[in-house]
PDB file of C-alpha atoms in Angstrom:
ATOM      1  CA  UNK A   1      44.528 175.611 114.438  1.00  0.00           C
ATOM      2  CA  UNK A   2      47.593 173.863 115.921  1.00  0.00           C
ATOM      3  CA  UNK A   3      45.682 172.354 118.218  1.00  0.00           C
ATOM      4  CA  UNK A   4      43.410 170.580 115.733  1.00  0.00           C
ATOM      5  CA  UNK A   5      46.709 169.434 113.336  1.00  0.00           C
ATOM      6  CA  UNK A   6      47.757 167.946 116.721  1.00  0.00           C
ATOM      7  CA  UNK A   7      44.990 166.421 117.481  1.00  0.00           C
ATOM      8  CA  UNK A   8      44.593 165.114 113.666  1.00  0.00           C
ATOM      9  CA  UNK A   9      48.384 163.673 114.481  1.00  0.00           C
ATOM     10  CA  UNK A  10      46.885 161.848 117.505  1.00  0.00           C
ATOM     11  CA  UNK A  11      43.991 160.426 116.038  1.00  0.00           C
ATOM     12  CA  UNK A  12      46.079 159.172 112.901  1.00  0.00           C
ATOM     13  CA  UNK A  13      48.075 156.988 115.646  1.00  0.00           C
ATOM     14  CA  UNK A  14      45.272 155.539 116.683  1.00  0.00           C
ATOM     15  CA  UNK A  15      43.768 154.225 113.639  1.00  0.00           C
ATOM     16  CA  UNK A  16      44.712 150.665 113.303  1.00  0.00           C
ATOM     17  CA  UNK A  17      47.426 149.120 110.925  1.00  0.00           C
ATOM     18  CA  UNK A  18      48.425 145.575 109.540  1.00  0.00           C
ATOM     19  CA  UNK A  19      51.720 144.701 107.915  1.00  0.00           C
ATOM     20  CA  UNK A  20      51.090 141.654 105.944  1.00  0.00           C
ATOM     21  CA  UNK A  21      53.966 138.766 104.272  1.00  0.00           C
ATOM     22  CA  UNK A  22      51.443 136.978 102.459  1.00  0.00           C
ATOM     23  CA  UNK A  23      53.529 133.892 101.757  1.00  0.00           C
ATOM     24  CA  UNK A  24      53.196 130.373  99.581  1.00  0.00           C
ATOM     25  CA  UNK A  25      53.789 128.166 102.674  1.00  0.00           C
ATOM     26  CA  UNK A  26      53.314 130.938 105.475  1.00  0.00           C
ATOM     27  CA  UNK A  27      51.028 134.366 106.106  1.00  0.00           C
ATOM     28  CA  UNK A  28      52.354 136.122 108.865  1.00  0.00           C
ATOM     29  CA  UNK A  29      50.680 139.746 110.177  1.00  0.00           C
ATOM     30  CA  UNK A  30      51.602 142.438 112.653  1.00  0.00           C
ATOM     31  CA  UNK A  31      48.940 144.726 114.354  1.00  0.00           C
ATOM     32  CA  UNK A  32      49.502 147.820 115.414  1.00  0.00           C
ATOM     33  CA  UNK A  33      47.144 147.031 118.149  1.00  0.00           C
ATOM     34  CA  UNK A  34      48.210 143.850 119.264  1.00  0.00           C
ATOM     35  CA  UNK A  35      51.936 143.188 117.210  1.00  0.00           C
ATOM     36  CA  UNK A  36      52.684 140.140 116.243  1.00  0.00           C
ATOM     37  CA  UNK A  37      49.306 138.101 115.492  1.00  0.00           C
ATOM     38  CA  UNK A  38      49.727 135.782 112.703  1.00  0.00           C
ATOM     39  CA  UNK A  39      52.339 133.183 111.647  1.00  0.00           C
ATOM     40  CA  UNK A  40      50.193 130.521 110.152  1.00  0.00           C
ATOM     41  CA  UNK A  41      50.350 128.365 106.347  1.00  0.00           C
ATOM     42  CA  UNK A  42      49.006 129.758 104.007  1.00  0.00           C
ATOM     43  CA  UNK A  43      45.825 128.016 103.012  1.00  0.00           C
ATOM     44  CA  UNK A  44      42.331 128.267 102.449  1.00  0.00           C
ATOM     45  CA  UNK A  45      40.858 126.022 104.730  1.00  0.00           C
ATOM     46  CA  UNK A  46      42.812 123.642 107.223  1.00  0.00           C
ATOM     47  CA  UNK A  47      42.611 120.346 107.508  1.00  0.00           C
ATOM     48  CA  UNK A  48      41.420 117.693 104.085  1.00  0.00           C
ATOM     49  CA  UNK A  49      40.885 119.363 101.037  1.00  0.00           C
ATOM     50  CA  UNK A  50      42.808 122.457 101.931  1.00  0.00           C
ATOM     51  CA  UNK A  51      43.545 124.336  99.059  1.00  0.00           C
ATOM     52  CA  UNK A  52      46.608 126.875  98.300  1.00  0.00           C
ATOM     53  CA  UNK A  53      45.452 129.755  97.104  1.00  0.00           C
ATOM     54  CA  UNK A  54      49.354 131.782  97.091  1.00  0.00           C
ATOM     55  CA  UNK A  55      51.729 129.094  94.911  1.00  0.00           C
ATOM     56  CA  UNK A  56      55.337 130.373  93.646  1.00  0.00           C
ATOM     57  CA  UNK A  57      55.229 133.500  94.749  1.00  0.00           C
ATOM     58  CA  UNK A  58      51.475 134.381  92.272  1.00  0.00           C
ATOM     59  CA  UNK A  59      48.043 134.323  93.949  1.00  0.00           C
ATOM     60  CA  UNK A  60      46.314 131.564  91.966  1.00  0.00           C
ATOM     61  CA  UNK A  61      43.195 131.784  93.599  1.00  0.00           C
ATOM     62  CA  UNK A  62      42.080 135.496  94.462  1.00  0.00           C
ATOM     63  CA  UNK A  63      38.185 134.846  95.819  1.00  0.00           C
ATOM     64  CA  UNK A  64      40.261 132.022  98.230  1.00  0.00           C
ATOM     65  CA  UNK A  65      42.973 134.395  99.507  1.00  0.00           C
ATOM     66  CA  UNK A  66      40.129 136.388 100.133  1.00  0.00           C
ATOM     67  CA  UNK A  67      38.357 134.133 102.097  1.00  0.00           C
ATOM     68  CA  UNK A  68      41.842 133.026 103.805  1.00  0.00           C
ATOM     69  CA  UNK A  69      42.766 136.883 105.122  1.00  0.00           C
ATOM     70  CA  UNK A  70      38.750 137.195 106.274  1.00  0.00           C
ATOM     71  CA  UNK A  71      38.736 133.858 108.260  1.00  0.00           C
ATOM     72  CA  UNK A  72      42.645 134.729 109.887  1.00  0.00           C
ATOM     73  CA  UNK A  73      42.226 137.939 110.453  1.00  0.00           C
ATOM     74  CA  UNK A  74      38.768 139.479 109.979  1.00  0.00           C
ATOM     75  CA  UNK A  75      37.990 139.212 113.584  1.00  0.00           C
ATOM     76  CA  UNK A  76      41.356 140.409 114.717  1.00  0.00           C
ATOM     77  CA  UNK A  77      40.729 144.115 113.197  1.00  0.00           C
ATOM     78  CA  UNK A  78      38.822 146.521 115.470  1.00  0.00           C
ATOM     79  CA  UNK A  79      35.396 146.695 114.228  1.00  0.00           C
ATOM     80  CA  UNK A  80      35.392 150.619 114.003  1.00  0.00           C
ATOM     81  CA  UNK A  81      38.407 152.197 111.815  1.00  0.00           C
ATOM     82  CA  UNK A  82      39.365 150.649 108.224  1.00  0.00           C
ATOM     83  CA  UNK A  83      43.008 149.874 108.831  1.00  0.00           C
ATOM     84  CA  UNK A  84      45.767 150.686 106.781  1.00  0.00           C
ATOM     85  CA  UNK A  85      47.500 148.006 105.224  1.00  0.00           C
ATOM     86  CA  UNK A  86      51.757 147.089 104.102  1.00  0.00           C
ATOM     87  CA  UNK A  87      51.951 144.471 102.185  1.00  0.00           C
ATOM     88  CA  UNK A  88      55.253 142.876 100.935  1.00  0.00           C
ATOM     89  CA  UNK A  89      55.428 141.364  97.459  1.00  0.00           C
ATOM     90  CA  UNK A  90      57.575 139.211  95.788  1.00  0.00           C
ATOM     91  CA  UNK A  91      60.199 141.291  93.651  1.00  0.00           C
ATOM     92  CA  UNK A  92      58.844 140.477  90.236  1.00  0.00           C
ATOM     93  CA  UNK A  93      55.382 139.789  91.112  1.00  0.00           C
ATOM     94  CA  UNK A  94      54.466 142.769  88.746  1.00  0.00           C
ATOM     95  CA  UNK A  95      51.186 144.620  88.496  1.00  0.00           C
ATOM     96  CA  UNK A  96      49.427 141.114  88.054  1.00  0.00           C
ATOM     97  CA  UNK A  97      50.511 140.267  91.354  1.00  0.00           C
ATOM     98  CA  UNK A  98      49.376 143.795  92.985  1.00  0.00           C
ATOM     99  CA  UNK A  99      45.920 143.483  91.369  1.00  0.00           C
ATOM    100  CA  UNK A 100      45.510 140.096  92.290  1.00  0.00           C
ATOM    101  CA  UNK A 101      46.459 141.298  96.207  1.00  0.00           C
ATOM    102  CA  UNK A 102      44.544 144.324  96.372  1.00  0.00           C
ATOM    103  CA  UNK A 103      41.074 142.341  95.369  1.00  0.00           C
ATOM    104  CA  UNK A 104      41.915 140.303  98.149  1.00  0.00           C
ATOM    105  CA  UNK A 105      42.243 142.933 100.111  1.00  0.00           C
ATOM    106  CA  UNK A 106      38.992 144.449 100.061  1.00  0.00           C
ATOM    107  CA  UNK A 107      37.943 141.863 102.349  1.00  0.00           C
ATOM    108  CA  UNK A 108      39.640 143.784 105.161  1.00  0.00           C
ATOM    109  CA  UNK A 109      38.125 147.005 104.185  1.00  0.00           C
ATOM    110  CA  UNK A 110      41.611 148.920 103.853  1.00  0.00           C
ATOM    111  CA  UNK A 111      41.336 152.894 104.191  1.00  0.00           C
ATOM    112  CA  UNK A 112      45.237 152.430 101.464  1.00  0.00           C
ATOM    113  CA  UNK A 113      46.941 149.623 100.767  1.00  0.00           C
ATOM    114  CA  UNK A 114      51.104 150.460 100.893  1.00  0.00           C
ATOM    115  CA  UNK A 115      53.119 147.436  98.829  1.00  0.00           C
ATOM    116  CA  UNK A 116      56.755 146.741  99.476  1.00  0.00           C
ATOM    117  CA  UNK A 117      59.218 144.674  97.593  1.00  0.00           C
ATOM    118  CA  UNK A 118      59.299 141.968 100.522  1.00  0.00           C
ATOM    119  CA  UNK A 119      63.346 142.151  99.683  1.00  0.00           C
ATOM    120  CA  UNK A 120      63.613 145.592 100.535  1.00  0.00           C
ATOM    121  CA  UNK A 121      61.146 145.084 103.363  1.00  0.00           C
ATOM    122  CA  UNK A 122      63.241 142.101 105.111  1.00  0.00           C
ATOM    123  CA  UNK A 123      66.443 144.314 104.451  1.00  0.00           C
ATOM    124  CA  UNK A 124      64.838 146.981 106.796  1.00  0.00           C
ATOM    125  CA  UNK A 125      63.862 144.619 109.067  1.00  0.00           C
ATOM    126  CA  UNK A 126      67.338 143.372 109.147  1.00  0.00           C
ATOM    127  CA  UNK A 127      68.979 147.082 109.828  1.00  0.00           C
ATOM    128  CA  UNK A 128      71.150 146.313 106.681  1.00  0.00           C
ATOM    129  CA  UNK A 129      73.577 149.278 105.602  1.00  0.00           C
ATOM    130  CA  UNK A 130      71.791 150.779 102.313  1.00  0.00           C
ATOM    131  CA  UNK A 131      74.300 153.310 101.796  1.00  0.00           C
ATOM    132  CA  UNK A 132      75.831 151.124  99.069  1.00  0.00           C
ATOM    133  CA  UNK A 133      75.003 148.297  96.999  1.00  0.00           C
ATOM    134  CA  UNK A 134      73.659 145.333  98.364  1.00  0.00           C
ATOM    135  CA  UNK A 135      72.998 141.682  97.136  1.00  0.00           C
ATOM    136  CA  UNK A 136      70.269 140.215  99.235  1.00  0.00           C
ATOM    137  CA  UNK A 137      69.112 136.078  98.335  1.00  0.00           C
ATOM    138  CA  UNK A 138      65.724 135.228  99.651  1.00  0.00           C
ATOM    139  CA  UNK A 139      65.404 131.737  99.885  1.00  0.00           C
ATOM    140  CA  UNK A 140      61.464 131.080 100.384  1.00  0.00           C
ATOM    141  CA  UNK A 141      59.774 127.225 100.387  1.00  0.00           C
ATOM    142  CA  UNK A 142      58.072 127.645  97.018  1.00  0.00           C
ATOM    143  CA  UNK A 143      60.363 130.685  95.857  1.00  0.00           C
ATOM    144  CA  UNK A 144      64.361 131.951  95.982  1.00  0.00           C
ATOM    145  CA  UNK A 145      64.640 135.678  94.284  1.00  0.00           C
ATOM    146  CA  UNK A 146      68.001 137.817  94.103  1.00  0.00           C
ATOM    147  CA  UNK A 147      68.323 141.392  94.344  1.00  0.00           C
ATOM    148  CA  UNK A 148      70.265 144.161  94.104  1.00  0.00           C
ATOM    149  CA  UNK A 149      69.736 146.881  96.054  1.00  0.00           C
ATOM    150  CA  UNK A 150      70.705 150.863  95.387  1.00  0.00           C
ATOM    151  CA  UNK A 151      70.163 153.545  97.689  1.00  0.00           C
ATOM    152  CA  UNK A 152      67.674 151.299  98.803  1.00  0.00           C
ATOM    153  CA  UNK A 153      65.499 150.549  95.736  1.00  0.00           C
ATOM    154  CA  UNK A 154      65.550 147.316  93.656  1.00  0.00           C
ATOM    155  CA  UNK A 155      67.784 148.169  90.637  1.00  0.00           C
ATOM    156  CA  UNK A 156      67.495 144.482  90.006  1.00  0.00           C
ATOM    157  CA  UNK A 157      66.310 140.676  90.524  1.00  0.00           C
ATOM    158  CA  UNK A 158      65.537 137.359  88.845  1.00  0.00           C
ATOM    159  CA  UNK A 159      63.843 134.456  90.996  1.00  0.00           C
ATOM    160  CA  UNK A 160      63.174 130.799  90.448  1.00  0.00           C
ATOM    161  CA  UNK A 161      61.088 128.695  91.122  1.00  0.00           C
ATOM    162  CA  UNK A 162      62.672 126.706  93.620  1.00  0.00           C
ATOM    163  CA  UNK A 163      62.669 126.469  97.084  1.00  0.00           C
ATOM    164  CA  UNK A 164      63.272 124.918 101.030  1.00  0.00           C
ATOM    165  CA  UNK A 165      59.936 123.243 100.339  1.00  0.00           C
ATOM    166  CA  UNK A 166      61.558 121.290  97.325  1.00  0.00           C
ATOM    167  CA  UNK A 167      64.378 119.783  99.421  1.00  0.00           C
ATOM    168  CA  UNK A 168      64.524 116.219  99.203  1.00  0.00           C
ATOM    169  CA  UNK A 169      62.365 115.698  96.428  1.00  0.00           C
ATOM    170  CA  UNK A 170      63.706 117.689  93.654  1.00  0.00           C
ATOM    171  CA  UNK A 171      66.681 119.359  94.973  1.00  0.00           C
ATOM    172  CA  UNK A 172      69.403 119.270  97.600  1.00  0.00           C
ATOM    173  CA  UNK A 173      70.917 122.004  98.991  1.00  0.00           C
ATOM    174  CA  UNK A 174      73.851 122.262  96.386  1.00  0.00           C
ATOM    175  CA  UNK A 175      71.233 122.470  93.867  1.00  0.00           C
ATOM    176  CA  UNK A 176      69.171 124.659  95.563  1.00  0.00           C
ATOM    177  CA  UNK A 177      72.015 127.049  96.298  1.00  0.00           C
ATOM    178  CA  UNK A 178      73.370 126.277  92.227  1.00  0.00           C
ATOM    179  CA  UNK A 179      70.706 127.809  91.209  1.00  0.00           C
ATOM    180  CA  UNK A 180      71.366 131.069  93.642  1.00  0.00           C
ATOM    181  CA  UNK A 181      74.830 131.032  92.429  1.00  0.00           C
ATOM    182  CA  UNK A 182      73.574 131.376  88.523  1.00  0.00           C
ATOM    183  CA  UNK A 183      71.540 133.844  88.634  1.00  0.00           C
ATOM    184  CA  UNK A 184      73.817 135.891  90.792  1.00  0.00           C
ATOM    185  CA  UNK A 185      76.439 135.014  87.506  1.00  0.00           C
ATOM    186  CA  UNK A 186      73.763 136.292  85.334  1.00  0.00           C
ATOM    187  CA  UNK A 187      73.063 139.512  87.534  1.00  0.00           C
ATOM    188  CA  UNK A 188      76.911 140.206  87.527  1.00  0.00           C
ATOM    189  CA  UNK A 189      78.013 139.618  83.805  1.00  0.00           C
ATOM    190  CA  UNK A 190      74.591 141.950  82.851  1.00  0.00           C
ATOM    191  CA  UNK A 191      75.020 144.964  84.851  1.00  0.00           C
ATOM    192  CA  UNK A 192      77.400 147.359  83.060  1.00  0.00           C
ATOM    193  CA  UNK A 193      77.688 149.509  86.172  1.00  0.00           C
ATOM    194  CA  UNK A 194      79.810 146.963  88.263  1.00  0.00           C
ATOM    195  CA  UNK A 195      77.271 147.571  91.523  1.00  0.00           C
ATOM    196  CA  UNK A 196      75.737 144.464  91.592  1.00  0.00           C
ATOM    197  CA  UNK A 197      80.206 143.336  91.819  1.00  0.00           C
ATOM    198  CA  UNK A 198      80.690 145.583  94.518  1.00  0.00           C
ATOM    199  CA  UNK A 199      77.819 144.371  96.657  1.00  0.00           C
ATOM    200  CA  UNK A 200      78.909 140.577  96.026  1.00  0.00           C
ATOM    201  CA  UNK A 201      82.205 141.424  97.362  1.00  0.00           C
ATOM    202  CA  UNK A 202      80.518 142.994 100.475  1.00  0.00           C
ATOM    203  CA  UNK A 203      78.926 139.793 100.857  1.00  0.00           C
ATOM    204  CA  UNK A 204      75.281 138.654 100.193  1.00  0.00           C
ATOM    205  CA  UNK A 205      72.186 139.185 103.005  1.00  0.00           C
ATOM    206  CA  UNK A 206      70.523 136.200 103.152  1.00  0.00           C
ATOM    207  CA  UNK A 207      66.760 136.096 104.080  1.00  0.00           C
ATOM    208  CA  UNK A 208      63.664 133.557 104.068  1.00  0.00           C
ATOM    209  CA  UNK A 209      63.071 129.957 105.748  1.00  0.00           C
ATOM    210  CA  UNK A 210      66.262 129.138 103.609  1.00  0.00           C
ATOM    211  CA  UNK A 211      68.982 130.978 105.801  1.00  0.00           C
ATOM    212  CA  UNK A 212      67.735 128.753 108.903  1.00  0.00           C
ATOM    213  CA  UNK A 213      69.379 125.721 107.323  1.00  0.00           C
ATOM    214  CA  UNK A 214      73.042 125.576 107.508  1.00  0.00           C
ATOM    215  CA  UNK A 215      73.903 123.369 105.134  1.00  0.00           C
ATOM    216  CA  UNK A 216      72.191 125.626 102.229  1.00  0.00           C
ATOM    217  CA  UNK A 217      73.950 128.962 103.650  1.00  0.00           C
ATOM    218  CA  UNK A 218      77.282 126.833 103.832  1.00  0.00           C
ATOM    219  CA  UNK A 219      77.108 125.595 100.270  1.00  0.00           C
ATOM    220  CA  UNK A 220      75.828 128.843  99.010  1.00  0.00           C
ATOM    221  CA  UNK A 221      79.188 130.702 100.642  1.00  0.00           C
ATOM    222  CA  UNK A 222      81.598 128.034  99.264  1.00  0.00           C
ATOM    223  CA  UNK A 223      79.940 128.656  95.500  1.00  0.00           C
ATOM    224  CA  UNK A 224      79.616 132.324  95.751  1.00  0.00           C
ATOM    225  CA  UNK A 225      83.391 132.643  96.856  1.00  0.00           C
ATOM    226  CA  UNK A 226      81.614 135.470  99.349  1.00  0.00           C
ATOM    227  CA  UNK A 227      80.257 136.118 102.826  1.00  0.00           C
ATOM    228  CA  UNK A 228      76.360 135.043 103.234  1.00  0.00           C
ATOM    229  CA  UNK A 229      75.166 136.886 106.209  1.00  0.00           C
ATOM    230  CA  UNK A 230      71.847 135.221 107.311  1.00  0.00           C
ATOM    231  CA  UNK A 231      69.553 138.545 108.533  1.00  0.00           C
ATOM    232  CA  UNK A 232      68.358 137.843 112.407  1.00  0.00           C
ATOM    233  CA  UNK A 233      64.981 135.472 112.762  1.00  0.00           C
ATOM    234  CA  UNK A 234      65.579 135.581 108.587  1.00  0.00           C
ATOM    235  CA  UNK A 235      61.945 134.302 108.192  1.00  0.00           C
ATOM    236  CA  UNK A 236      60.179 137.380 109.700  1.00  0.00           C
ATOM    237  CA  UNK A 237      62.407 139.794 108.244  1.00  0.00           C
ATOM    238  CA  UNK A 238      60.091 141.179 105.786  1.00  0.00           C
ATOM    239  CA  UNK A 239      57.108 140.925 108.204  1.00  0.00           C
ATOM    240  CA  UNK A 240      59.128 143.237 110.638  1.00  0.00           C
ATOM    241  CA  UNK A 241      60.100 145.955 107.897  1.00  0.00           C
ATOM    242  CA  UNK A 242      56.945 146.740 106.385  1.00  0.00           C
ATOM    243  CA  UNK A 243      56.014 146.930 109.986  1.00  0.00           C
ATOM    244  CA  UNK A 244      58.472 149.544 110.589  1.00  0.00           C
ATOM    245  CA  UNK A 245      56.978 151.321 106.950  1.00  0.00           C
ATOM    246  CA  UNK A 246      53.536 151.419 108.419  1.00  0.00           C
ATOM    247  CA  UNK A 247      54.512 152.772 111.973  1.00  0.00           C
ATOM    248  CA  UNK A 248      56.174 155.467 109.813  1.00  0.00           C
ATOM    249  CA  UNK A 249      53.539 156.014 107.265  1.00  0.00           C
ATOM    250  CA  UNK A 250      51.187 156.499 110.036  1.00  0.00           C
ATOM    251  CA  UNK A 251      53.220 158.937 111.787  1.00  0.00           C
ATOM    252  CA  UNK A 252      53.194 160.720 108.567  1.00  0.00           C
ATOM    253  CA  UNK A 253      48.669 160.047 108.487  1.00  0.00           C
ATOM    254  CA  UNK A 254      49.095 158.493 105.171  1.00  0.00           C
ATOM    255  CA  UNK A 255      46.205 156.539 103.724  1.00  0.00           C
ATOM    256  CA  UNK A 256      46.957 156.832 100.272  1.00  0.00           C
ATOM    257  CA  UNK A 257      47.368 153.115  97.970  1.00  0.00           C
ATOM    258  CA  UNK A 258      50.766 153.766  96.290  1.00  0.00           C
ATOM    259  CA  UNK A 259      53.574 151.391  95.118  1.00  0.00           C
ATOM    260  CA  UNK A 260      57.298 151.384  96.735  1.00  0.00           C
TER     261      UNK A 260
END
């Protein structure tokens, strides 16, 4: 009998994997059979009359994502074994953003789809401290969420729908990093336990495309009155924590399709 749980362990291992940031501007994918595979835009079709089937942090279009992960990544999956999937999700993307995702999914044939706050996901990819409170900003191109973190679960976030992608058209960076700074205000004056305070004296772990441009971190530190620590390679964060949550729910042979 220990020889077959053994052998069970070894055969989970081998079963194949994907951790999936399904972005607005970018969908980026990690294999446990080849790594890193995908860092592409997010879009139906390339090339005239692409369409955007993932827009401010909601799938808008659920048959197109479909037909997006199929074409990126169908052929990428080892024909024998139904992999098992992480996917992050934006923090308030609610059940209507899970269904929406896990129709998509079917295209893949998933054995269990995991789901991860992408937040949480791109603070484990960072190797952040979770012992205490922690403010983490994710400034996306299409989508900037706050949220507080305790003992490692979302205690909680607001978002707007603003992002790096907006720059130069309908923001700047002080506007862009305004709008951080108010619903961090909000966050504060709300929570009666004074964690989300605690954190922001800590300093705030920033995350997303946004934390690659200087002048937004610089303008976001000089309103917040507070460090902003951009996470290393900020935009694959997320990508590289739920990768570390599937190489540790397969260790554990999950397959099950449960919410984190």
């Amino acid at each position: 009998m220990p020889g077959r749980r053994g052998a069970g362990r070894a055969a989970g291992a081998r079963r194949p994997g994907l951790a999936l940031d399904l972005g607005s501007a970018r969908t980026r994918a990690w294999s446990t059979v080849r790594g890193a595979v995908l860092d592409v835009p997010t879009v139906t079709f390339p090339g005239t009359g692409a369409s955007y089937p993932v827009q401010r942090g909601a799938i808008v279009d659920t048959d197109g994502t479909a037909r997006m992960l199929d074409r990126l990544l169908g052929h990428r999956l080892p024909r024998r074994g139904r992999p098992l999937i992480v996917l992050t999700t934006p923090v308030l993307g609610g059940p209507a953003y899970r269904t929406a995702a896990l129709a998509a999914l079917e295209v893949l044939r998933p054995r269990g789809v995991l789901t991860v706050p992408a937040m949480k996901a791109a603070a484990l990819g960072a190797h952040a401290d979770l012992s205490r409170p922690l403010l983490v900003a994710d400034i996306g191109a299409h989508l900037t969420e706050i949220c507080l973190l305790t003992d490692g679960a979302v205690s909680d976030a607001y978002a707007t729908a603003l992002g790096t992608g907006d720059l130069g058209d309908a923001a700047t960076p002080y506007e862009l990093s305004r709008a951080v700074t108010r619903m961090v205000t909000d966050m504060v004056r709300a929570d009666r336990t004074g964690q989300s305070l605690d954190a922001l004296q800590h300093g705030v772990l920033l995350v997303g495309g946004g934390a690659l441009r200087p002048d937004v971190v610089h303008c976001l530190s000089r309103q917040l009155r507070t460090p902003v620590t951009p996470a290393p390679a900020p935009h694959t964060a997320a990508l590289r924590g739920a990768a570390a949550l599937l190489r540790s729910a397969r260790g554990h042979g999950t397959g099950l399709a449960v919410p984190m």
